[in-house]
Amino acid sequence: MSSDRIWFFSEDVNVSCCECGKETTLNPDFDEVAGDLRLNFVKVRSTIPDSGTCPQCGNEMEVVVTYWRREFYCKNKDGKEVCRYFNLWLKDDSSGCSVEGLESLYETSALDHPDDLALDSDSARELVDLLYKTTRDEALLAVGESLKNGNSVESVIPELKRIIDSHDDVLKDKYLSQYPL
């Protein structure tokens, strides 16, 4: 991935102040830093954090998060093609606040992605580890070992996709069933 690209999106995020416990909304920028659309997984992180003070107590707050997003195109009950997506494995390193509600299901007409979106070796190993913790599928151990031994990410994509697709019950259906077609 090129380090000089400028591609981000902003999103309102509900946060709870660590001092007084009150909720407020901040609007940080996010960047898609890794992913493979064949797997329907994209890693997202906050880039330029929206920092502010709690309107109730004046506590300094800054949103710093990383998560993985899954997205699926389908038709809604009106027959319109939409993209439904949800976030998994939120890592919240925010200071002065905790992030609420980023693990929801969303629906939009389409999602844009940077042209150079790719799954690098480190992110692939992270994804395999998170998938293993979620599914306990031992086939993921062989994929992780293959990556650790220097095999290319591209070489493990077919097996990784097969494993992911075999676990729709915990990696897709549990989320998308909230909005049946």
CSV table of N, CA and C in Angstrom, one decimal:
chain,number,residue,atom,x,y,z
A,1,MET,N,0.8,-1.2,0.0
A,1,MET,CA,0.0,0.0,0.0
A,1,MET,C,0.9,1.2,0.0
A,2,SER,N,0.5,2.2,-0.7
A,2,SER,CA,1.3,3.4,-0.7
A,2,SER,C,1.0,4.2,0.5
A,3,SER,N,2.1,4.8,1.0
A,3,SER,CA,1.9,5.5,2.3
A,3,SER,C,1.5,7.0,2.1
A,4,ASP,N,1.5,7.4,0.9
A,4,ASP,CA,1.1,8.8,0.6
A,4,ASP,C,-0.3,9.0,0.1
A,5,ARG,N,-1.1,8.0,0.1
A,5,ARG,CA,-2.5,8.1,-0.3
A,5,ARG,C,-3.3,8.9,0.7
A,6,ILE,N,-4.3,9.5,0.2
A,6,ILE,CA,-5.2,10.2,1.0
A,6,ILE,C,-6.6,9.7,0.7
A,7,TRP,N,-7.1,8.8,1.6
A,7,TRP,CA,-8.4,8.2,1.4
A,7,TRP,C,-9.0,7.9,2.7
A,8,PHE,N,-10.0,8.6,3.1
A,8,PHE,CA,-10.6,8.4,4.4
A,8,PHE,C,-12.1,8.7,4.4
A,9,PHE,N,-12.8,8.3,5.4
A,9,PHE,CA,-14.2,8.7,5.6
A,9,PHE,C,-14.4,9.1,7.0
A,10,SER,N,-15.4,9.9,7.3
A,10,SER,CA,-15.7,10.3,8.6
A,10,SER,C,-17.0,9.6,9.1
A,11,GLU,N,-17.1,9.4,10.3
A,11,GLU,CA,-18.3,8.8,10.9
A,11,GLU,C,-18.6,9.3,12.3
A,12,ASP,N,-19.8,9.6,12.6
A,12,ASP,CA,-20.2,9.9,13.9
A,12,ASP,C,-20.1,8.7,14.8
A,13,VAL,N,-19.4,8.9,16.0
A,13,VAL,CA,-19.2,7.8,16.9
A,13,VAL,C,-19.7,8.2,18.3
A,14,ASN,N,-20.6,7.4,18.9
A,14,ASN,CA,-21.0,7.6,20.2
A,14,ASN,C,-19.9,7.2,21.2
A,15,VAL,N,-19.5,8.0,22.1
A,15,VAL,CA,-18.5,7.7,23.1
A,15,VAL,C,-19.1,8.0,24.5
A,16,SER,N,-18.5,7.3,25.5
A,16,SER,CA,-18.9,7.5,26.9
A,16,SER,C,-17.6,8.1,27.6
A,17,CYS,N,-17.8,9.2,28.3
A,17,CYS,CA,-16.7,9.8,29.0
A,17,CYS,C,-16.2,8.9,30.1
A,18,CYS,N,-14.9,8.7,30.2
A,18,CYS,CA,-14.3,7.9,31.3
A,18,CYS,C,-14.4,8.5,32.7
A,19,GLU,N,-14.6,9.9,32.7
A,19,GLU,CA,-14.7,10.6,34.0
A,19,GLU,C,-16.1,10.6,34.5
A,20,CYS,N,-17.1,11.1,33.7
A,20,CYS,CA,-18.4,11.2,34.3
A,20,CYS,C,-19.4,10.2,33.8
A,21,GLY,N,-19.0,9.4,32.7
A,21,GLY,CA,-19.9,8.4,32.2
A,21,GLY,C,-21.0,8.8,31.2
A,22,LYS,N,-21.0,10.1,31.0
A,22,LYS,CA,-22.0,10.7,30.0
A,22,LYS,C,-21.6,10.4,28.6
A,23,GLU,N,-22.6,10.2,27.7
A,23,GLU,CA,-22.4,10.0,26.3
A,23,GLU,C,-22.4,11.3,25.5
A,24,THR,N,-21.6,11.3,24.5
A,24,THR,CA,-21.5,12.4,23.5
A,24,THR,C,-21.1,11.8,22.2
A,25,THR,N,-21.1,12.6,21.1
A,25,THR,CA,-20.7,12.1,19.8
A,25,THR,C,-19.5,12.9,19.3
A,26,LEU,N,-18.5,12.1,18.8
A,26,LEU,CA,-17.3,12.7,18.1
A,26,LEU,C,-17.4,12.2,16.7
A,27,ASN,N,-16.6,12.8,15.8
A,27,ASN,CA,-16.6,12.5,14.4
A,27,ASN,C,-15.2,12.3,13.9
A,28,PRO,N,-14.5,11.1,14.2
A,28,PRO,CA,-13.2,10.9,13.7
A,28,PRO,C,-13.2,10.5,12.2
A,29,ASP,N,-12.0,10.6,11.6
A,29,ASP,CA,-11.8,10.1,10.3
A,29,ASP,C,-11.3,8.6,10.4
A,30,PHE,N,-11.6,7.8,9.4
A,30,PHE,CA,-11.2,6.4,9.4
A,30,PHE,C,-10.6,6.1,8.0
A,31,ASP,N,-9.7,5.1,8.0
A,31,ASP,CA,-9.0,4.7,6.8
A,31,ASP,C,-9.1,3.2,6.7
A,32,GLU,N,-9.4,2.7,5.5
A,32,GLU,CA,-9.3,1.3,5.2
A,32,GLU,C,-7.8,0.9,5.0
A,33,VAL,N,-7.2,0.2,5.9
A,33,VAL,CA,-5.8,0.0,5.9
A,33,VAL,C,-5.4,-1.4,5.3
A,34,ALA,N,-6.3,-2.3,5.2
A,34,ALA,CA,-6.0,-3.6,4.7
A,34,ALA,C,-7.3,-4.3,4.4
A,35,GLY,N,-7.3,-5.3,3.5
A,35,GLY,CA,-8.5,-6.1,3.3
A,35,GLY,C,-8.4,-6.8,1.9
A,36,ASP,N,-9.4,-7.7,1.7
A,36,ASP,CA,-9.6,-8.4,0.5
A,36,ASP,C,-11.1,-8.5,0.3
A,37,LEU,N,-11.6,-7.9,-0.8
A,37,LEU,CA,-13.0,-7.9,-1.0
A,37,LEU,C,-13.5,-9.3,-1.4
A,38,ARG,N,-12.6,-10.2,-1.9
A,38,ARG,CA,-13.1,-11.6,-2.1
A,38,ARG,C,-13.4,-12.3,-0.8
A,39,LEU,N,-12.8,-11.9,0.3
A,39,LEU,CA,-13.1,-12.5,1.6
A,39,LEU,C,-14.2,-11.7,2.3
A,40,ASN,N,-14.6,-10.5,1.8
A,40,ASN,CA,-15.5,-9.6,2.5
A,40,ASN,C,-15.0,-9.1,3.8
A,41,PHE,N,-13.7,-9.0,3.9
A,41,PHE,CA,-13.1,-8.4,5.2
A,41,PHE,C,-12.3,-7.2,4.8
A,42,VAL,N,-12.5,-6.1,5.6
A,42,VAL,CA,-11.7,-4.9,5.4
A,42,VAL,C,-11.3,-4.5,6.8
A,43,LYS,N,-10.0,-4.2,7.0
A,43,LYS,CA,-9.5,-3.6,8.3
A,43,LYS,C,-9.6,-2.1,8.2
A,44,VAL,N,-10.2,-1.5,9.3
A,44,VAL,CA,-10.4,-0.1,9.3
A,44,VAL,C,-9.8,0.4,10.6
A,45,ARG,N,-9.2,1.6,10.6
A,45,ARG,CA,-8.7,2.3,11.8
A,45,ARG,C,-9.0,3.7,11.7
A,46,SER,N,-9.0,4.3,12.9
A,46,SER,CA,-9.2,5.8,13.0
A,46,SER,C,-7.8,6.4,12.6
A,47,THR,N,-7.8,7.5,11.8
A,47,THR,CA,-6.6,8.1,11.4
A,47,THR,C,-6.4,9.4,12.1
A,48,ILE,N,-7.1,10.4,11.7
A,48,ILE,CA,-6.9,11.7,12.3
A,48,ILE,C,-8.0,11.7,13.4
A,49,PRO,N,-7.7,11.4,14.6
A,49,PRO,CA,-8.8,11.3,15.6
A,49,PRO,C,-9.5,12.6,15.9
A,50,ASP,N,-10.7,12.5,16.2
A,50,ASP,CA,-11.5,13.7,16.6
A,50,ASP,C,-11.3,13.8,18.1
A,51,SER,N,-10.6,14.8,18.5
A,51,SER,CA,-10.5,14.9,20.0
A,51,SER,C,-11.3,16.1,20.4
A,52,GLY,N,-11.8,16.0,21.6
A,52,GLY,CA,-12.6,17.0,22.1
A,52,GLY,C,-12.7,16.9,23.6
A,53,THR,N,-13.5,17.7,24.2
A,53,THR,CA,-13.8,17.7,25.6
A,53,THR,C,-15.2,17.2,25.9
A,54,CYS,N,-15.4,16.5,26.9
A,54,CYS,CA,-16.7,16.1,27.3
A,54,CYS,C,-17.5,17.4,27.7
A,55,PRO,N,-18.7,17.5,27.0
A,55,PRO,CA,-19.5,18.7,27.3
A,55,PRO,C,-20.0,18.8,28.7
A,56,GLN,N,-20.1,17.7,29.5
A,56,GLN,CA,-20.6,17.7,30.8
A,56,GLN,C,-19.5,18.0,31.8
A,57,CYS,N,-18.3,17.4,31.7
A,57,CYS,CA,-17.2,17.6,32.7
A,57,CYS,C,-15.9,18.2,32.2
A,58,GLY,N,-15.7,18.4,30.9
A,58,GLY,CA,-14.5,19.0,30.4
A,58,GLY,C,-13.4,18.0,30.2
A,59,ASN,N,-13.6,16.7,30.4
A,59,ASN,CA,-12.5,15.7,30.3
A,59,ASN,C,-12.1,15.7,28.8
A,60,GLU,N,-10.8,15.6,28.6
A,60,GLU,CA,-10.2,15.4,27.2
A,60,GLU,C,-10.5,14.0,26.7
A,61,MET,N,-11.0,13.9,25.5
A,61,MET,CA,-11.3,12.6,24.9
A,61,MET,C,-10.7,12.5,23.4
A,62,GLU,N,-10.3,11.3,23.1
A,62,GLU,CA,-9.8,11.1,21.7
A,62,GLU,C,-10.1,9.7,21.3
A,63,VAL,N,-10.7,9.6,20.1
A,63,VAL,CA,-11.1,8.3,19.6
A,63,VAL,C,-10.0,7.6,18.8
A,64,VAL,N,-9.5,6.4,19.2
A,64,VAL,CA,-8.5,5.7,18.6
A,64,VAL,C,-9.0,4.2,18.5
A,65,VAL,N,-9.4,3.8,17.4
A,65,VAL,CA,-10.0,2.4,17.3
A,65,VAL,C,-9.5,1.7,16.0
A,66,THR,N,-9.5,0.4,16.0
A,66,THR,CA,-9.3,-0.4,14.9
A,66,THR,C,-10.3,-1.5,14.9
A,67,TYR,N,-10.9,-1.9,13.7
A,67,TYR,CA,-11.8,-3.0,13.7
A,67,TYR,C,-11.8,-3.6,12.3
A,68,TRP,N,-12.4,-4.7,12.1
A,68,TRP,CA,-12.6,-5.4,10.8
A,68,TRP,C,-14.1,-5.3,10.4
A,69,ARG,N,-14.3,-5.0,9.1
A,69,ARG,CA,-15.7,-4.8,8.6
A,69,ARG,C,-15.9,-5.9,7.6
A,70,ARG,N,-17.1,-6.5,7.7
A,70,ARG,CA,-17.6,-7.4,6.6
A,70,ARG,C,-18.7,-6.7,5.9
A,71,GLU,N,-18.8,-7.0,4.6
A,71,GLU,CA,-19.8,-6.3,3.8
A,71,GLU,C,-20.3,-7.3,2.7
A,72,PHE,N,-21.6,-7.1,2.5
A,72,PHE,CA,-22.3,-8.0,1.5
A,72,PHE,C,-23.3,-7.2,0.7
A,73,TYR,N,-23.3,-7.4,-0.6
A,73,TYR,CA,-24.3,-6.8,-1.5
A,73,TYR,C,-25.5,-7.8,-1.6
A,74,CYS,N,-26.7,-7.2,-1.5
A,74,CYS,CA,-27.9,-8.0,-1.6
A,74,CYS,C,-29.0,-7.1,-2.0
A,75,LYS,N,-30.2,-7.6,-2.3
A,75,LYS,CA,-31.4,-6.8,-2.6
A,75,LYS,C,-32.2,-6.8,-1.3
A,76,ASN,N,-32.7,-5.5,-1.0
A,76,ASN,CA,-33.6,-5.4,0.1
A,76,ASN,C,-35.0,-5.8,-0.3
A,77,LYS,N,-36.0,-5.7,0.7
A,77,LYS,CA,-37.3,-6.1,0.3
A,77,LYS,C,-38.0,-5.3,-0.7
A,78,ASP,N,-37.5,-4.1,-1.0
A,78,ASP,CA,-38.0,-3.3,-2.1
A,78,ASP,C,-37.4,-3.6,-3.4
A,79,GLY,N,-36.4,-4.6,-3.5
A,79,GLY,CA,-35.8,-5.0,-4.7
A,79,GLY,C,-34.6,-4.1,-5.0
A,80,LYS,N,-34.2,-3.2,-4.2
A,80,LYS,CA,-33.1,-2.3,-4.4
A,80,LYS,C,-31.8,-3.0,-3.9
A,81,GLU,N,-30.7,-2.9,-4.8
A,81,GLU,CA,-29.5,-3.4,-4.3
A,81,GLU,C,-28.8,-2.5,-3.3
A,82,VAL,N,-28.4,-3.1,-2.2
A,82,VAL,CA,-27.8,-2.4,-1.1
A,82,VAL,C,-26.6,-3.1,-0.6
A,83,CYS,N,-25.8,-2.4,0.2
A,83,CYS,CA,-24.6,-3.1,0.8
A,83,CYS,C,-24.9,-3.1,2.3
A,84,ARG,N,-24.9,-4.2,2.9
A,84,ARG,CA,-25.1,-4.4,4.3
A,84,ARG,C,-23.7,-4.7,4.9
A,85,TYR,N,-23.4,-4.0,6.0
A,85,TYR,CA,-22.0,-4.3,6.6
A,85,TYR,C,-22.1,-4.2,8.1
A,86,PHE,N,-21.2,-4.9,8.7
A,86,PHE,CA,-21.1,-4.9,10.2
A,86,PHE,C,-19.6,-4.9,10.5
A,87,ASN,N,-19.4,-4.5,11.7
A,87,ASN,CA,-18.0,-4.4,12.3
A,87,ASN,C,-17.8,-5.5,13.3
A,88,LEU,N,-16.6,-6.1,13.2
A,88,LEU,CA,-16.2,-7.1,14.2
A,88,LEU,C,-14.9,-6.8,14.8
A,89,TRP,N,-14.6,-7.3,16.0
A,89,TRP,CA,-13.3,-7.3,16.7
A,89,TRP,C,-12.8,-5.9,16.9
A,90,LEU,N,-13.7,-5.1,17.5
A,90,LEU,CA,-13.3,-3.7,17.8
A,90,LEU,C,-12.2,-3.6,18.8
A,91,LYS,N,-11.1,-2.9,18.5
A,91,LYS,CA,-10.0,-2.7,19.5
A,91,LYS,C,-10.0,-1.2,19.8
A,92,ASP,N,-10.4,-0.9,21.0
A,92,ASP,CA,-10.6,0.5,21.4
A,92,ASP,C,-9.4,1.0,22.3
A,93,ASP,N,-8.5,1.8,21.7
A,93,ASP,CA,-7.4,2.4,22.4
A,93,ASP,C,-7.6,3.9,22.7
A,94,SER,N,-8.9,4.3,22.7
A,94,SER,CA,-9.2,5.7,22.9
A,94,SER,C,-8.8,6.2,24.3
A,95,SER,N,-8.5,7.5,24.4
A,95,SER,CA,-8.1,8.0,25.7
A,95,SER,C,-9.2,8.9,26.2
A,96,GLY,N,-9.6,8.8,27.4
A,96,GLY,CA,-10.6,9.6,28.0
A,96,GLY,C,-12.0,9.3,27.7
A,97,CYS,N,-12.2,8.2,26.9
A,97,CYS,CA,-13.6,7.8,26.6
A,97,CYS,C,-13.5,6.4,26.1
A,98,SER,N,-14.7,5.8,26.0
A,98,SER,CA,-14.8,4.5,25.4
A,98,SER,C,-15.9,4.6,24.3
A,99,VAL,N,-15.6,3.9,23.2
A,99,VAL,CA,-16.4,3.9,22.0
A,99,VAL,C,-17.6,3.0,22.2
A,100,GLU,N,-18.8,3.5,21.8
A,100,GLU,CA,-20.1,2.7,21.9
A,100,GLU,C,-20.7,2.6,20.5
A,101,GLY,N,-21.2,1.4,20.2
A,101,GLY,CA,-22.1,1.3,19.0
A,101,GLY,C,-21.4,1.1,17.7
A,102,LEU,N,-20.1,0.9,17.6
A,102,LEU,CA,-19.4,0.6,16.3
A,102,LEU,C,-19.6,-0.8,15.9
A,103,GLU,N,-20.2,-1.6,16.7
A,103,GLU,CA,-20.4,-3.0,16.3
A,103,GLU,C,-21.8,-3.3,15.9
A,104,SER,N,-22.4,-2.3,15.1
A,104,SER,CA,-23.8,-2.4,14.7
A,104,SER,C,-23.8,-2.9,13.2
A,105,LEU,N,-25.0,-3.1,12.7
A,105,LEU,CA,-25.2,-3.4,11.3
A,105,LEU,C,-25.7,-2.2,10.6
A,106,TYR,N,-25.1,-2.0,9.5
A,106,TYR,CA,-25.4,-0.8,8.7
A,106,TYR,C,-25.9,-1.2,7.3
A,107,GLU,N,-26.6,-0.3,6.6
A,107,GLU,CA,-27.0,-0.5,5.3
A,107,GLU,C,-26.8,0.8,4.5
A,108,THR,N,-26.2,0.7,3.3
A,108,THR,CA,-26.0,1.8,2.4
A,108,THR,C,-26.1,1.4,1.0
A,109,SER,N,-26.1,2.3,0.1
A,109,SER,CA,-26.3,2.0,-1.3
A,109,SER,C,-25.0,1.3,-1.9
A,110,ALA,N,-23.9,1.8,-1.4
A,110,ALA,CA,-22.6,1.2,-1.9
A,110,ALA,C,-21.5,1.7,-1.0
A,111,LEU,N,-20.4,1.0,-1.0
A,111,LEU,CA,-19.2,1.4,-0.3
A,111,LEU,C,-18.1,1.6,-1.3
A,112,ASP,N,-17.3,2.7,-1.2
A,112,ASP,CA,-16.1,2.9,-2.0
A,112,ASP,C,-14.9,2.4,-1.2
A,113,HIS,N,-13.9,1.9,-2.0
A,113,HIS,CA,-12.7,1.4,-1.4
A,113,HIS,C,-11.5,2.0,-2.1
A,114,PRO,N,-10.4,2.2,-1.4
A,114,PRO,CA,-9.2,2.7,-2.1
A,114,PRO,C,-8.8,1.7,-3.2
A,115,ASP,N,-8.2,2.2,-4.3
A,115,ASP,CA,-7.8,1.3,-5.4
A,115,ASP,C,-6.7,0.3,-4.9
A,116,ASP,N,-5.9,0.7,-3.9
A,116,ASP,CA,-4.7,-0.1,-3.5
A,116,ASP,C,-5.1,-0.9,-2.3
A,117,LEU,N,-6.3,-1.2,-2.0
A,117,LEU,CA,-6.7,-2.0,-0.9
A,117,LEU,C,-6.2,-3.4,-1.1
A,118,ALA,N,-5.4,-3.9,-0.1
A,118,ALA,CA,-4.9,-5.3,-0.2
A,118,ALA,C,-4.7,-5.8,1.2
A,119,LEU,N,-4.6,-7.1,1.3
A,119,LEU,CA,-4.4,-7.8,2.5
A,119,LEU,C,-2.9,-8.1,2.6
A,120,ASP,N,-2.1,-7.3,3.4
A,120,ASP,CA,-0.7,-7.6,3.6
A,120,ASP,C,-0.5,-8.8,4.5
A,121,SER,N,0.7,-9.2,4.6
A,121,SER,CA,1.0,-10.4,5.4
A,121,SER,C,0.7,-10.3,6.9
A,122,ASP,N,1.0,-9.2,7.5
A,122,ASP,CA,0.7,-9.0,8.9
A,122,ASP,C,-0.8,-8.9,9.2
A,123,SER,N,-1.5,-8.2,8.3
A,123,SER,CA,-3.0,-8.1,8.5
A,123,SER,C,-3.6,-9.5,8.2
A,124,ALA,N,-3.1,-10.2,7.2
A,124,ALA,CA,-3.6,-11.6,7.0
A,124,ALA,C,-3.4,-12.5,8.2
A,125,ARG,N,-2.2,-12.4,8.8
A,125,ARG,CA,-2.0,-13.3,10.0
A,125,ARG,C,-3.0,-12.8,11.1
A,126,GLU,N,-3.2,-11.5,11.3
A,126,GLU,CA,-4.1,-11.0,12.3
A,126,GLU,C,-5.5,-11.5,12.0
A,127,LEU,N,-5.9,-11.4,10.8
A,127,LEU,CA,-7.3,-11.9,10.4
A,127,LEU,C,-7.4,-13.4,10.7
A,128,VAL,N,-6.4,-14.2,10.3
A,128,VAL,CA,-6.5,-15.6,10.6
A,128,VAL,C,-6.6,-15.9,12.1
A,129,ASP,N,-5.8,-15.2,12.9
A,129,ASP,CA,-5.9,-15.3,14.3
A,129,ASP,C,-7.3,-15.0,14.9
A,130,LEU,N,-7.8,-13.9,14.4
A,130,LEU,CA,-9.2,-13.5,14.9
A,130,LEU,C,-10.2,-14.5,14.4
A,131,LEU,N,-10.1,-15.0,13.2
A,131,LEU,CA,-11.0,-16.0,12.7
A,131,LEU,C,-10.9,-17.3,13.5
A,132,TYR,N,-9.7,-17.7,13.9
A,132,TYR,CA,-9.5,-18.9,14.7
A,132,TYR,C,-10.2,-18.7,16.1
A,133,LYS,N,-9.9,-17.6,16.7
A,133,LYS,CA,-10.5,-17.3,18.0
A,133,LYS,C,-12.1,-17.3,18.0
A,134,THR,N,-12.6,-17.0,16.8
A,134,THR,CA,-14.1,-16.9,16.7
A,134,THR,C,-14.6,-18.3,16.3
A,135,THR,N,-14.0,-19.0,15.4
A,135,THR,CA,-14.5,-20.3,14.9
A,135,THR,C,-13.9,-21.5,15.5
A,136,ARG,N,-12.7,-21.4,15.9
A,136,ARG,CA,-12.0,-22.6,16.4
A,136,ARG,C,-11.8,-23.7,15.4
A,137,ASP,N,-11.8,-23.2,14.1
A,137,ASP,CA,-11.6,-24.1,13.0
A,137,ASP,C,-10.1,-24.4,12.8
A,138,GLU,N,-9.6,-25.6,13.0
A,138,GLU,CA,-8.2,-25.9,13.0
A,138,GLU,C,-7.6,-25.8,11.7
A,139,ALA,N,-8.4,-25.7,10.6
A,139,ALA,CA,-7.8,-25.5,9.3
A,139,ALA,C,-7.1,-24.1,9.2
A,140,LEU,N,-7.6,-23.2,10.0
A,140,LEU,CA,-6.9,-21.9,10.1
A,140,LEU,C,-5.5,-21.9,10.6
A,141,LEU,N,-5.2,-22.9,11.4
A,141,LEU,CA,-3.9,-23.1,11.9
A,141,LEU,C,-2.9,-23.3,10.8
A,142,ALA,N,-3.3,-24.2,9.8
A,142,ALA,CA,-2.4,-24.4,8.7
A,142,ALA,C,-2.2,-23.2,7.8
A,143,VAL,N,-3.3,-22.4,7.7
A,143,VAL,CA,-3.2,-21.2,6.9
A,143,VAL,C,-2.2,-20.2,7.6
A,144,GLY,N,-2.4,-20.1,8.9
A,144,GLY,CA,-1.5,-19.2,9.7
A,144,GLY,C,0.0,-19.7,9.6
A,145,GLU,N,0.2,-21.0,9.6
A,145,GLU,CA,1.5,-21.5,9.5
A,145,GLU,C,2.1,-21.3,8.1
A,146,SER,N,1.3,-21.4,7.1
A,146,SER,CA,1.7,-21.1,5.7
A,146,SER,C,2.2,-19.7,5.6
A,147,LEU,N,1.4,-18.7,6.2
A,147,LEU,CA,1.8,-17.3,6.1
A,147,LEU,C,3.1,-17.1,6.9
A,148,LYS,N,3.2,-17.7,8.1
A,148,LYS,CA,4.4,-17.6,8.9
A,148,LYS,C,5.6,-18.1,8.2
A,149,ASN,N,5.5,-19.1,7.4
A,149,ASN,CA,6.6,-19.7,6.6
A,149,ASN,C,6.9,-18.9,5.4
A,150,GLY,N,6.3,-17.8,5.2
A,150,GLY,CA,6.6,-16.9,4.1
A,150,GLY,C,5.8,-17.1,2.8
A,151,ASN,N,4.8,-17.9,2.8
A,151,ASN,CA,4.0,-18.0,1.6
A,151,ASN,C,3.2,-16.8,1.4
A,152,SER,N,2.9,-16.5,0.2
A,152,SER,CA,2.2,-15.2,-0.1
A,152,SER,C,0.7,-15.3,0.3
A,153,VAL,N,0.2,-14.1,0.6
A,153,VAL,CA,-1.2,-14.0,1.0
A,153,VAL,C,-2.0,-14.5,-0.1
A,154,GLU,N,-1.7,-14.1,-1.3
A,154,GLU,CA,-2.5,-14.6,-2.5
A,154,GLU,C,-2.6,-16.1,-2.5
A,155,SER,N,-1.6,-16.8,-2.1
A,155,SER,CA,-1.6,-18.3,-2.2
A,155,SER,C,-2.6,-18.9,-1.2
A,156,VAL,N,-2.9,-18.2,-0.1
A,156,VAL,CA,-3.9,-18.7,0.9
A,156,VAL,C,-5.3,-18.2,0.7
A,157,ILE,N,-5.5,-17.3,-0.1
A,157,ILE,CA,-6.9,-16.7,-0.3
A,157,ILE,C,-7.9,-17.8,-0.6
A,158,PRO,N,-7.7,-18.7,-1.5
A,158,PRO,CA,-8.8,-19.7,-1.8
A,158,PRO,C,-9.1,-20.5,-0.6
A,159,GLU,N,-8.1,-21.0,0.2
A,159,GLU,CA,-8.4,-21.8,1.4
A,159,GLU,C,-9.1,-20.9,2.4
A,160,LEU,N,-8.6,-19.7,2.6
A,160,LEU,CA,-9.2,-18.8,3.6
A,160,LEU,C,-10.6,-18.5,3.2
A,161,LYS,N,-10.9,-18.3,2.0
A,161,LYS,CA,-12.3,-18.0,1.6
A,161,LYS,C,-13.2,-19.3,1.9
A,162,ARG,N,-12.7,-20.5,1.6
A,162,ARG,CA,-13.5,-21.7,1.8
A,162,ARG,C,-13.8,-21.8,3.3
A,163,ILE,N,-12.8,-21.5,4.1
A,163,ILE,CA,-13.0,-21.6,5.6
A,163,ILE,C,-14.0,-20.6,6.1
A,164,ILE,N,-13.8,-19.4,5.6
A,164,ILE,CA,-14.7,-18.3,6.0
A,164,ILE,C,-16.2,-18.6,5.6
A,165,ASP,N,-16.4,-19.1,4.4
A,165,ASP,CA,-17.7,-19.4,3.9
A,165,ASP,C,-18.3,-20.5,4.6
A,166,SER,N,-17.5,-21.4,5.2
A,166,SER,CA,-18.1,-22.6,5.9
A,166,SER,C,-18.5,-22.2,7.3
A,167,HIS,N,-18.3,-20.9,7.7
A,167,HIS,CA,-18.6,-20.5,9.1
A,167,HIS,C,-19.6,-19.3,9.0
A,168,ASP,N,-20.5,-19.3,8.0
A,168,ASP,CA,-21.5,-18.2,7.9
A,168,ASP,C,-22.3,-18.1,9.1
A,169,ASP,N,-22.5,-19.2,9.9
A,169,ASP,CA,-23.3,-19.1,11.1
A,169,ASP,C,-22.8,-18.1,12.1
A,170,VAL,N,-21.5,-18.0,12.2
A,170,VAL,CA,-20.9,-17.0,13.2
A,170,VAL,C,-20.3,-15.8,12.6
A,171,LEU,N,-20.0,-15.8,11.3
A,171,LEU,CA,-19.3,-14.7,10.6
A,171,LEU,C,-20.3,-13.9,9.7
A,172,LYS,N,-21.5,-14.3,9.6
A,172,LYS,CA,-22.4,-13.6,8.7
A,172,LYS,C,-23.9,-13.6,9.1
A,173,ASP,N,-24.4,-14.9,9.2
A,173,ASP,CA,-25.9,-15.0,9.5
A,173,ASP,C,-26.3,-14.4,10.8
A,174,LYS,N,-25.5,-14.5,11.8
A,174,LYS,CA,-25.8,-14.0,13.1
A,174,LYS,C,-26.0,-12.4,13.1
A,175,TYR,N,-25.4,-11.8,12.1
A,175,TYR,CA,-25.5,-10.3,12.0
A,175,TYR,C,-26.6,-9.9,11.0
A,176,LEU,N,-26.5,-10.6,9.8
A,176,LEU,CA,-27.5,-10.2,8.8
A,176,LEU,C,-28.9,-10.7,9.0
A,177,SER,N,-29.1,-11.6,9.9
A,177,SER,CA,-30.4,-12.1,10.2
A,177,SER,C,-31.2,-11.0,10.9
A,178,GLN,N,-30.6,-10.0,11.5
A,178,GLN,CA,-31.3,-8.9,12.1
A,178,GLN,C,-32.1,-8.1,11.1
A,179,TYR,N,-31.7,-8.2,9.8
A,179,TYR,CA,-32.4,-7.5,8.7
A,179,TYR,C,-32.7,-8.5,7.6
A,180,PRO,N,-33.7,-9.3,7.8
A,180,PRO,CA,-34.0,-10.3,6.8
A,180,PRO,C,-34.4,-9.6,5.5
A,181,LEU,N,-34.1,-10.3,4.4
A,181,LEU,CA,-34.5,-9.8,3.0
A,181,LEU,C,-36.0,-10.0,2.8
